PDB file of C-alpha atoms in Angstrom:
ATOM      1  CA  MET A 267     119.836 -87.701  20.033  1.00  0.00           C
ATOM      2  CA  ARG A 268     122.480 -85.322  21.403  1.00  0.00           C
ATOM      3  CA  ASN A 269     120.114 -82.364  21.148  1.00  0.00           C
ATOM      4  CA  ALA A 270     117.212 -84.223  22.763  1.00  0.00           C
ATOM      5  CA  ARG A 271     119.437 -85.181  25.690  1.00  0.00           C
ATOM      6  CA  GLY A 272     120.611 -81.571  25.904  1.00  0.00           C
ATOM      7  CA  VAL A 273     117.082 -80.233  26.265  1.00  0.00           C
ATOM      8  CA  ALA A 274     116.274 -82.822  28.901  1.00  0.00           C
ATOM      9  CA  ALA A 275     119.458 -82.046  30.794  1.00  0.00           C
ATOM     10  CA  ALA A 276     118.871 -78.316  30.692  1.00  0.00           C
ATOM     11  CA  THR A 277     115.369 -78.848  32.028  1.00  0.00           C
ATOM     12  CA  ALA A 278     116.654 -81.175  34.735  1.00  0.00           C
ATOM     13  CA  VAL A 279     118.946 -78.547  36.199  1.00  0.00           C
ATOM     14  CA  GLY A 280     115.928 -76.291  36.623  1.00  0.00           C
ATOM     15  CA  MET A 281     116.953 -73.857  33.902  1.00  0.00           C
ATOM     16  CA  ALA A 282     119.078 -72.890  36.836  1.00  0.00           C
ATOM     17  CA  VAL A 283     122.235 -68.540  32.993  1.00  0.00           C
ATOM     18  CA  LEU A 284     122.613 -69.838  29.447  1.00  0.00           C
ATOM     19  CA  THR A 285     125.886 -68.585  28.128  1.00  0.00           C
ATOM     20  CA  VAL A 286     127.032 -69.429  24.661  1.00  0.00           C
ATOM     21  CA  ALA A 287     130.321 -67.959  23.541  1.00  0.00           C
ATOM     22  CA  GLY A 288     131.541 -67.716  19.986  1.00  0.00           C
ATOM     23  CA  CYS A 289     133.439 -64.604  18.838  1.00  0.00           C
ATOM     24  CA  GLY A 290     135.890 -63.415  21.453  1.00  0.00           C
ATOM     25  CA  SER A 291     135.905 -66.759  23.268  1.00  0.00           C
ATOM     26  CA  GLU A 292     138.913 -68.778  23.616  1.00  0.00           C
ATOM     27  CA  ALA A 293     138.122 -72.157  24.608  1.00  0.00           C
ATOM     28  CA  LYS A 294      96.694 -61.700  15.077  1.00  0.00           C
ATOM     29  CA  SER A 295      95.054 -62.736  16.491  1.00  0.00           C
ATOM     30  CA  THR A 296      95.311 -65.095  19.045  1.00  0.00           C
ATOM     31  CA  GLU A 297      94.831 -65.133  22.746  1.00  0.00           C
ATOM     32  CA  GLY A 298      97.674 -66.152  24.959  1.00  0.00           C
ATOM     33  CA  THR A 299      98.895 -66.353  28.507  1.00  0.00           C
ATOM     34  CA  SER A 300     102.181 -65.483  30.168  1.00  0.00           C
ATOM     35  CA  THR A 301     102.952 -67.132  33.498  1.00  0.00           C
ATOM     36  CA  GLY A 302      99.303 -67.369  34.352  1.00  0.00           C
ATOM     37  CA  THR A 303      98.610 -63.737  33.485  1.00  0.00           C
ATOM     38  CA  PHE A 304      96.038 -63.315  30.740  1.00  0.00           C
ATOM     39  CA  ARG A 305      97.289 -61.535  27.638  1.00  0.00           C
ATOM     40  CA  PRO A 306      94.470 -60.505  25.300  1.00  0.00           C
ATOM     41  CA  GLN A 307      96.566 -60.825  22.166  1.00  0.00           C
ATOM     42  CA  TRP A 308      99.942 -61.643  20.772  1.00  0.00           C
ATOM     43  CA  TYR A 309     101.888 -58.895  19.089  1.00  0.00           C
ATOM     44  CA  ALA A 310     100.993 -59.110  15.412  1.00  0.00           C
ATOM     45  CA  GLY A 311     104.536 -58.369  14.247  1.00  0.00           C
ATOM     46  CA  VAL A 312     107.921 -57.109  15.340  1.00  0.00           C
ATOM     47  CA  GLU A 313     106.932 -53.549  14.508  1.00  0.00           C
ATOM     48  CA  GLU A 314     104.517 -53.708  17.479  1.00  0.00           C
ATOM     49  CA  LEU A 315     107.093 -54.874  20.014  1.00  0.00           C
ATOM     50  CA  PRO A 316     107.852 -52.390  22.800  1.00  0.00           C
ATOM     51  CA  GLU A 317     111.479 -51.231  22.778  1.00  0.00           C
ATOM     52  CA  LYS A 318     113.239 -49.198  25.442  1.00  0.00           C
ATOM     53  CA  LEU A 319     116.596 -48.388  26.957  1.00  0.00           C
ATOM     54  CA  ALA A 320     116.858 -49.880  30.431  1.00  0.00           C
ATOM     55  CA  ALA A 321     117.747 -47.827  33.482  1.00  0.00           C
ATOM     56  CA  ASP A 322     121.360 -49.018  33.309  1.00  0.00           C
ATOM     57  CA  GLY A 323     121.794 -46.975  30.137  1.00  0.00           C
ATOM     58  CA  THR A 324     123.237 -49.806  28.053  1.00  0.00           C
ATOM     59  CA  THR A 325     120.635 -52.590  27.882  1.00  0.00           C
ATOM     60  CA  ILE A 326     118.088 -52.435  25.059  1.00  0.00           C
ATOM     61  CA  VAL A 327     114.940 -54.305  26.085  1.00  0.00           C
ATOM     62  CA  VAL A 328     112.494 -55.635  23.506  1.00  0.00           C
ATOM     63  CA  GLY A 329     109.113 -57.181  24.303  1.00  0.00           C
ATOM     64  CA  ASP A 330     106.428 -57.204  26.961  1.00  0.00           C
ATOM     65  CA  PRO A 331     107.944 -55.768  30.160  1.00  0.00           C
ATOM     66  CA  ALA A 332     105.767 -58.226  32.124  1.00  0.00           C
ATOM     67  CA  ALA A 333     107.159 -61.316  30.374  1.00  0.00           C
ATOM     68  CA  ALA A 334     108.365 -63.785  32.999  1.00  0.00           C
ATOM     69  CA  THR A 335     111.389 -64.982  31.036  1.00  0.00           C
ATOM     70  CA  THR A 336     114.269 -62.645  30.262  1.00  0.00           C
ATOM     71  CA  VAL A 337     116.687 -63.611  27.523  1.00  0.00           C
ATOM     72  CA  ARG A 338     119.840 -61.506  27.667  1.00  0.00           C
ATOM     73  CA  LEU A 339     121.943 -61.433  24.520  1.00  0.00           C
ATOM     74  CA  TYR A 340     125.510 -60.195  24.187  1.00  0.00           C
ATOM     75  CA  GLU A 341     126.242 -59.513  20.522  1.00  0.00           C
ATOM     76  CA  ASP A 342     128.862 -57.860  18.351  1.00  0.00           C
ATOM     77  CA  PRO A 343     127.430 -56.745  14.981  1.00  0.00           C
ATOM     78  CA  ARG A 344     130.520 -58.039  13.153  1.00  0.00           C
ATOM     79  CA  CYS A 345     130.643 -61.474  14.795  1.00  0.00           C
ATOM     80  CA  PRO A 346     129.981 -64.285  12.273  1.00  0.00           C
ATOM     81  CA  VAL A 347     128.836 -66.626  15.060  1.00  0.00           C
ATOM     82  CA  VAL A 348     126.185 -64.105  16.081  1.00  0.00           C
ATOM     83  CA  GLU A 349     125.135 -63.946  12.444  1.00  0.00           C
ATOM     84  CA  GLU A 350     124.734 -67.739  12.499  1.00  0.00           C
ATOM     85  CA  PHE A 351     122.668 -67.585  15.682  1.00  0.00           C
ATOM     86  CA  GLU A 352     120.428 -64.851  14.269  1.00  0.00           C
ATOM     87  CA  ALA A 353     119.786 -66.972  11.175  1.00  0.00           C
ATOM     88  CA  THR A 354     119.144 -70.244  13.028  1.00  0.00           C
ATOM     89  CA  GLY A 355     117.972 -70.218  16.639  1.00  0.00           C
ATOM     90  CA  ALA A 356     116.998 -66.563  17.084  1.00  0.00           C
ATOM     91  CA  PRO A 357     113.696 -66.806  15.167  1.00  0.00           C
ATOM     92  CA  ALA A 358     112.434 -69.002  18.023  1.00  0.00           C
ATOM     93  CA  LEU A 359     113.141 -66.164  20.447  1.00  0.00           C
ATOM     94  CA  ARG A 360     111.284 -63.770  18.168  1.00  0.00           C
ATOM     95  CA  GLU A 361     108.250 -66.110  18.268  1.00  0.00           C
ATOM     96  CA  THR A 362     108.173 -66.336  22.061  1.00  0.00           C
ATOM     97  CA  THR A 363     108.672 -62.574  22.366  1.00  0.00           C
ATOM     98  CA  LEU A 364     105.732 -61.958  20.039  1.00  0.00           C
ATOM     99  CA  ARG A 365     103.709 -64.328  22.256  1.00  0.00           C
ATOM    100  CA  ARG A 366     104.663 -62.217  25.301  1.00  0.00           C
ATOM    101  CA  GLU A 367     106.408 -65.173  26.904  1.00  0.00           C
ATOM    102  CA  THR A 368     109.901 -63.690  26.758  1.00  0.00           C
ATOM    103  CA  LYS A 369     111.548 -60.317  26.572  1.00  0.00           C
ATOM    104  CA  ALA A 370     114.956 -59.878  24.984  1.00  0.00           C
ATOM    105  CA  ALA A 371     117.653 -57.706  26.571  1.00  0.00           C
ATOM    106  CA  TYR A 372     120.569 -56.762  24.319  1.00  0.00           C
ATOM    107  CA  THR A 373     124.057 -55.681  25.315  1.00  0.00           C
ATOM    108  CA  LEU A 374     126.017 -54.633  22.229  1.00  0.00           C
ATOM    109  CA  ALA A 375     129.756 -55.239  22.058  1.00  0.00           C
ATOM    110  CA  SER A 376     132.281 -53.793  19.612  1.00  0.00           C
ATOM    111  CA  PHE A 377     135.495 -55.733  20.302  1.00  0.00           C
ATOM    112  CA  ARG A 378     135.633 -57.118  16.760  1.00  0.00           C
ATOM    113  CA  ASP A 379     136.989 -53.788  15.559  1.00  0.00           C
ATOM    114  CA  ASP A 380     140.159 -54.452  17.554  1.00  0.00           C
ATOM    115  CA  ARG A 381     140.348 -58.039  16.320  1.00  0.00           C
ATOM    116  CA  VAL A 382     139.854 -57.486  12.591  1.00  0.00           C
ATOM    117  CA  GLY A 383     140.425 -53.749  12.154  1.00  0.00           C
ATOM    118  CA  GLY A 384     138.219 -50.814  11.283  1.00  0.00           C
ATOM    119  CA  ASP A 385     135.382 -49.273  13.271  1.00  0.00           C
ATOM    120  CA  GLY A 386     132.386 -51.074  11.775  1.00  0.00           C
ATOM    121  CA  SER A 387     131.151 -52.580  15.032  1.00  0.00           C
ATOM    122  CA  LYS A 388     131.172 -49.222  16.781  1.00  0.00           C
ATOM    123  CA  ARG A 389     129.380 -47.559  13.866  1.00  0.00           C
ATOM    124  CA  ALA A 390     126.768 -50.321  13.781  1.00  0.00           C
ATOM    125  CA  VAL A 391     126.137 -50.139  17.538  1.00  0.00           C
ATOM    126  CA  ASN A 392     125.735 -46.359  17.248  1.00  0.00           C
ATOM    127  CA  ALA A 393     123.257 -46.826  14.385  1.00  0.00           C
ATOM    128  CA  LEU A 394     121.300 -49.444  16.327  1.00  0.00           C
ATOM    129  CA  ARG A 395     121.011 -47.024  19.241  1.00  0.00           C
ATOM    130  CA  ALA A 396     119.721 -44.366  16.833  1.00  0.00           C
ATOM    131  CA  ALA A 397     117.198 -46.903  15.494  1.00  0.00           C
ATOM    132  CA  LEU A 398     115.953 -47.424  19.052  1.00  0.00           C
ATOM    133  CA  ASP A 399     115.083 -43.729  19.251  1.00  0.00           C
ATOM    134  CA  ALA A 400     113.022 -44.200  16.105  1.00  0.00           C
ATOM    135  CA  GLY A 401     111.287 -47.288  17.516  1.00  0.00           C
ATOM    136  CA  LYS A 402     112.897 -49.440  14.832  1.00  0.00           C
ATOM    137  CA  PHE A 403     115.658 -51.266  16.712  1.00  0.00           C
ATOM    138  CA  THR A 404     114.333 -54.782  16.156  1.00  0.00           C
ATOM    139  CA  GLU A 405     113.693 -54.314  12.469  1.00  0.00           C
ATOM    140  CA  TYR A 406     117.049 -52.670  11.835  1.00  0.00           C
ATOM    141  CA  HIS A 407     118.873 -55.278  13.920  1.00  0.00           C
ATOM    142  CA  THR A 408     117.356 -57.981  11.697  1.00  0.00           C
ATOM    143  CA  VAL A 409     118.414 -56.196   8.511  1.00  0.00           C
ATOM    144  CA  LEU A 410     121.991 -55.658   9.705  1.00  0.00           C
ATOM    145  CA  PHE A 411     122.582 -59.322  10.490  1.00  0.00           C
ATOM    146  CA  ALA A 412     120.849 -60.466   7.316  1.00  0.00           C
ATOM    147  CA  HIS A 413     123.462 -58.504   5.352  1.00  0.00           C
ATOM    148  CA  MET A 414     126.457 -58.883   7.659  1.00  0.00           C
ATOM    149  CA  THR A 415     128.565 -61.264   5.554  1.00  0.00           C
ATOM    150  CA  LYS A 416     128.106 -59.329   2.350  1.00  0.00           C
ATOM    151  CA  THR A 417     128.849 -56.084   4.179  1.00  0.00           C
ATOM    152  CA  GLU A 418     132.039 -57.508   5.697  1.00  0.00           C
ATOM    153  CA  LEU A 419     133.213 -58.732   2.293  1.00  0.00           C
ATOM    154  CA  THR A 420     132.817 -55.232   0.886  1.00  0.00           C
ATOM    155  CA  GLY A 421     134.673 -53.403   3.663  1.00  0.00           C
ATOM    156  CA  GLY A 422     132.466 -53.678   6.717  1.00  0.00           C
ATOM    157  CA  TYR A 423     129.857 -51.358   8.184  1.00  0.00           C
ATOM    158  CA  THR A 424     130.385 -47.753   7.108  1.00  0.00           C
ATOM    159  CA  THR A 425     128.204 -44.675   7.389  1.00  0.00           C
ATOM    160  CA  ALA A 426     127.119 -45.187   3.787  1.00  0.00           C
ATOM    161  CA  SER A 427     126.303 -48.898   4.173  1.00  0.00           C
ATOM    162  CA  LEU A 428     124.445 -48.360   7.451  1.00  0.00           C
ATOM    163  CA  LEU A 429     122.273 -45.669   5.888  1.00  0.00           C
ATOM    164  CA  LYS A 430     121.650 -47.801   2.814  1.00  0.00           C
ATOM    165  CA  LEU A 431     120.548 -50.756   4.940  1.00  0.00           C
ATOM    166  CA  ALA A 432     118.345 -48.449   7.024  1.00  0.00           C
ATOM    167  CA  GLY A 433     116.473 -47.706   3.832  1.00  0.00           C
ATOM    168  CA  GLN A 434     115.124 -51.261   3.996  1.00  0.00           C
ATOM    169  CA  VAL A 435     113.296 -50.464   7.244  1.00  0.00           C
ATOM    170  CA  LYS A 436     110.119 -48.528   6.560  1.00  0.00           C
ATOM    171  CA  GLY A 437     110.058 -45.226   8.398  1.00  0.00           C
ATOM    172  CA  LEU A 438     113.609 -45.385   9.760  1.00  0.00           C
ATOM    173  CA  ARG A 439     115.434 -42.928   7.524  1.00  0.00           C
ATOM    174  CA  SER A 440     114.991 -39.333   8.652  1.00  0.00           C
ATOM    175  CA  LYS A 441     117.140 -36.283   9.157  1.00  0.00           C
ATOM    176  CA  THR A 442     117.437 -37.145  12.848  1.00  0.00           C
ATOM    177  CA  PHE A 443     118.473 -40.747  12.243  1.00  0.00           C
ATOM    178  CA  ASP A 444     120.838 -39.927   9.404  1.00  0.00           C
ATOM    179  CA  THR A 445     122.554 -37.226  11.431  1.00  0.00           C
ATOM    180  CA  ALA A 446     122.985 -39.555  14.404  1.00  0.00           C
ATOM    181  CA  VAL A 447     124.646 -42.143  12.153  1.00  0.00           C
ATOM    182  CA  LYS A 448     126.886 -39.632  10.380  1.00  0.00           C
ATOM    183  CA  THR A 449     128.076 -37.875  13.559  1.00  0.00           C
ATOM    184  CA  MET A 450     128.388 -40.957  15.810  1.00  0.00           C
ATOM    185  CA  LYS A 451     125.938 -39.249  18.161  1.00  0.00           C
ATOM    186  CA  TYR A 452     125.866 -42.230  20.516  1.00  0.00           C
ATOM    187  CA  GLN A 453     129.584 -42.876  20.857  1.00  0.00           C
ATOM    188  CA  ASP A 454     129.247 -42.603  24.656  1.00  0.00           C
ATOM    189  CA  PHE A 455     126.619 -45.355  24.528  1.00  0.00           C
ATOM    190  CA  VAL A 456     128.938 -47.456  22.364  1.00  0.00           C
ATOM    191  CA  ALA A 457     131.745 -47.135  24.910  1.00  0.00           C
ATOM    192  CA  ALA A 458     129.477 -47.799  27.900  1.00  0.00           C
ATOM    193  CA  SER A 459     127.996 -50.872  26.197  1.00  0.00           C
ATOM    194  CA  ALA A 460     131.494 -52.198  25.556  1.00  0.00           C
ATOM    195  CA  ARG A 461     132.323 -51.832  29.255  1.00  0.00           C
ATOM    196  CA  THR A 462     129.114 -53.619  30.256  1.00  0.00           C
ATOM    197  CA  TYR A 463     130.003 -56.456  27.886  1.00  0.00           C
ATOM    198  CA  GLU A 464     133.516 -56.740  29.292  1.00  0.00           C
ATOM    199  CA  ALA A 465     132.203 -56.766  32.873  1.00  0.00           C
ATOM    200  CA  ALA A 466     129.941 -59.700  31.983  1.00  0.00           C
ATOM    201  CA  GLY A 467     133.037 -61.816  31.393  1.00  0.00           C
ATOM    202  CA  GLY A 468     133.637 -62.290  35.094  1.00  0.00           C
ATOM    203  CA  ASP A 469     137.236 -63.423  35.440  1.00  0.00           C
ATOM    204  CA  ASP A 470     137.885 -62.743  31.760  1.00  0.00           C
ATOM    205  CA  PRO A 471     138.257 -58.964  31.261  1.00  0.00           C
ATOM    206  CA  ARG A 472     137.714 -59.385  27.524  1.00  0.00           C
ATOM    207  CA  GLY A 473     134.067 -60.313  28.048  1.00  0.00           C
ATOM    208  CA  PRO A 474     132.139 -63.581  27.699  1.00  0.00           C
ATOM    209  CA  GLY A 475     132.324 -63.922  23.894  1.00  0.00           C
ATOM    210  CA  THR A 476     129.510 -63.467  21.407  1.00  0.00           C
ATOM    211  CA  PRO A 477     126.893 -64.649  21.136  1.00  0.00           C
ATOM    212  CA  THR A 478     126.366 -65.084  24.833  1.00  0.00           C
ATOM    213  CA  VAL A 479     122.786 -65.848  25.836  1.00  0.00           C
ATOM    214  CA  ASP A 480     121.463 -65.799  29.389  1.00  0.00           C
ATOM    215  CA  ILE A 481     118.004 -67.233  30.007  1.00  0.00           C
ATOM    216  CA  ASN A 482     116.860 -66.171  33.445  1.00  0.00           C
ATOM    217  CA  ASP A 483     119.449 -67.842  35.671  1.00  0.00           C
ATOM    218  CA  THR A 484     120.634 -70.695  33.442  1.00  0.00           C
ATOM    219  CA  ARG A 485     124.031 -70.645  31.727  1.00  0.00           C
ATOM    220  CA  ILE A 486     125.432 -72.873  28.994  1.00  0.00           C
ATOM    221  CA  THR A 487     129.101 -72.430  28.088  1.00  0.00           C
ATOM    222  CA  SER A 488     130.482 -72.593  24.556  1.00  0.00           C
ATOM    223  CA  ASP A 489     132.488 -75.724  25.335  1.00  0.00           C
ATOM    224  CA  GLY A 490     129.555 -77.483  26.985  1.00  0.00           C
ATOM    225  CA  GLU A 491     127.313 -80.127  25.463  1.00  0.00           C
ATOM    226  CA  HIS A 492     124.336 -77.765  25.226  1.00  0.00           C
ATOM    227  CA  TYR A 493     126.078 -75.151  23.062  1.00  0.00           C
ATOM    228  CA  GLY A 494     124.420 -76.334  19.856  1.00  0.00           C
ATOM    229  CA  LEU A 495     120.927 -75.830  21.249  1.00  0.00           C
ATOM    230  CA  LEU A 496     121.071 -72.127  20.441  1.00  0.00           C
ATOM    231  CA  PHE A 497     121.744 -72.769  16.772  1.00  0.00           C
ATOM    232  CA  GLU A 498     118.765 -74.996  15.991  1.00  0.00           C
ATOM    233  CA  GLN A 499     115.379 -73.331  16.023  1.00  0.00           C
ATOM    234  CA  THR A 500     113.432 -76.359  17.268  1.00  0.00           C
ATOM    235  CA  THR A 501     115.688 -77.153  20.217  1.00  0.00           C
ATOM    236  CA  PHE A 502     116.107 -73.500  21.158  1.00  0.00           C
ATOM    237  CA  ARG A 503     112.318 -73.111  21.109  1.00  0.00           C
ATOM    238  CA  GLU A 504     112.034 -76.123  23.443  1.00  0.00           C
ATOM    239  CA  LEU A 505     114.600 -74.537  25.734  1.00  0.00           C
ATOM    240  CA  LEU A 506     112.647 -71.275  25.847  1.00  0.00           C
ATOM    241  CA  ASN A 507     109.374 -73.124  26.400  1.00  0.00           C
ATOM    242  CA  SER A 508     110.971 -74.999  29.290  1.00  0.00           C
ATOM    243  CA  ALA A 509     112.082 -71.713  30.864  1.00  0.00           C
ATOM    244  CA  HIS A 510     108.587 -70.278  30.368  1.00  0.00           C
ATOM    245  CA  SER A 511     106.982 -73.240  32.128  1.00  0.00           C
ATOM    246  CA  GLN A 512     109.384 -72.896  35.060  1.00  0.00           C
ATOM    247  CA  PRO A 513     109.486 -69.123  35.659  1.00  0.00           C
ATOM    248  CA  GLN A 514     111.743 -67.513  38.232  1.00  0.00           C
ATOM    249  CA  THR A 515     110.303 -67.280  41.714  1.00  0.00           C
ATOM    250  CA  GLY A 516     112.865 -64.941  43.207  1.00  0.00           C
TER     251      GLY A 516
END
C-alpha cells in the first residue's frame, strides 16, 4: 500500500528531480514510440545502446539521445546502497532505455575511498571511463556492481581485479584498455567527476549521497516516503512510465 500511494503521489506532483541518497548521506524486434516520435525498433540488447561523454566532460550518457526522459544517476562504485539499487530497481531503467523511452546520465563519485580507505573507487571510475572508450561502459558497469560485495570482501577494486572483471565483457580487454587501467589514464576525469558530484549536493559540499537519481525535474529525498520506490523494480518502472507519459515541455 505504501508503494502504491508513493507512485500516485509522485505522479500527482507532476514528476515535478528524484533524489535518493544512500552512501554519503546523513539523514527484437518490436516497434515502439517515444514521446510521439516513431522509433522503428527497440535496441535488442545493452551492447547496442549508444554511449558517449557529454559536453561537460564528466557525464556519461547511455541510450537514445532523443529520449524525452533523462534519468541522472550519481553513483560511487564502492557504495553498497548503489549495489542494492543496481540489483533491484535499475533493471527497470535498463528496460525503458532499451525501449528508447529514457536515457541514463551517469556522474561517478569516489568519496568512499576517503570513508573506508584505499583507492578502489577512483580505480573503478578510471576503468569505467576506459570502458566507455571501448563502447563497453554499460556492460562493464553491470559486471562491476554484480561483483562489488565479493570484491570489497577481498580488498576492494584493484588493477588486477578490474582487469579480471573486464575479462567477463566480450571485446573489452585490449592493450589500450589494459594500459588505461594500469596507468590511471583518466585520473583527471576521476577528479572532475568527483567535483561534479560534490557540486550536485547544493548546500552540502560533500555531495548528495549515492545513489542519487534525478528523473527530469522530480526529486525524492532519502528520508522521504518515496525513497523505497527506487529499490523495487515494479514501482520504479511505474515511476519511469509516469515520467515518460508526462514529458518535459521546457
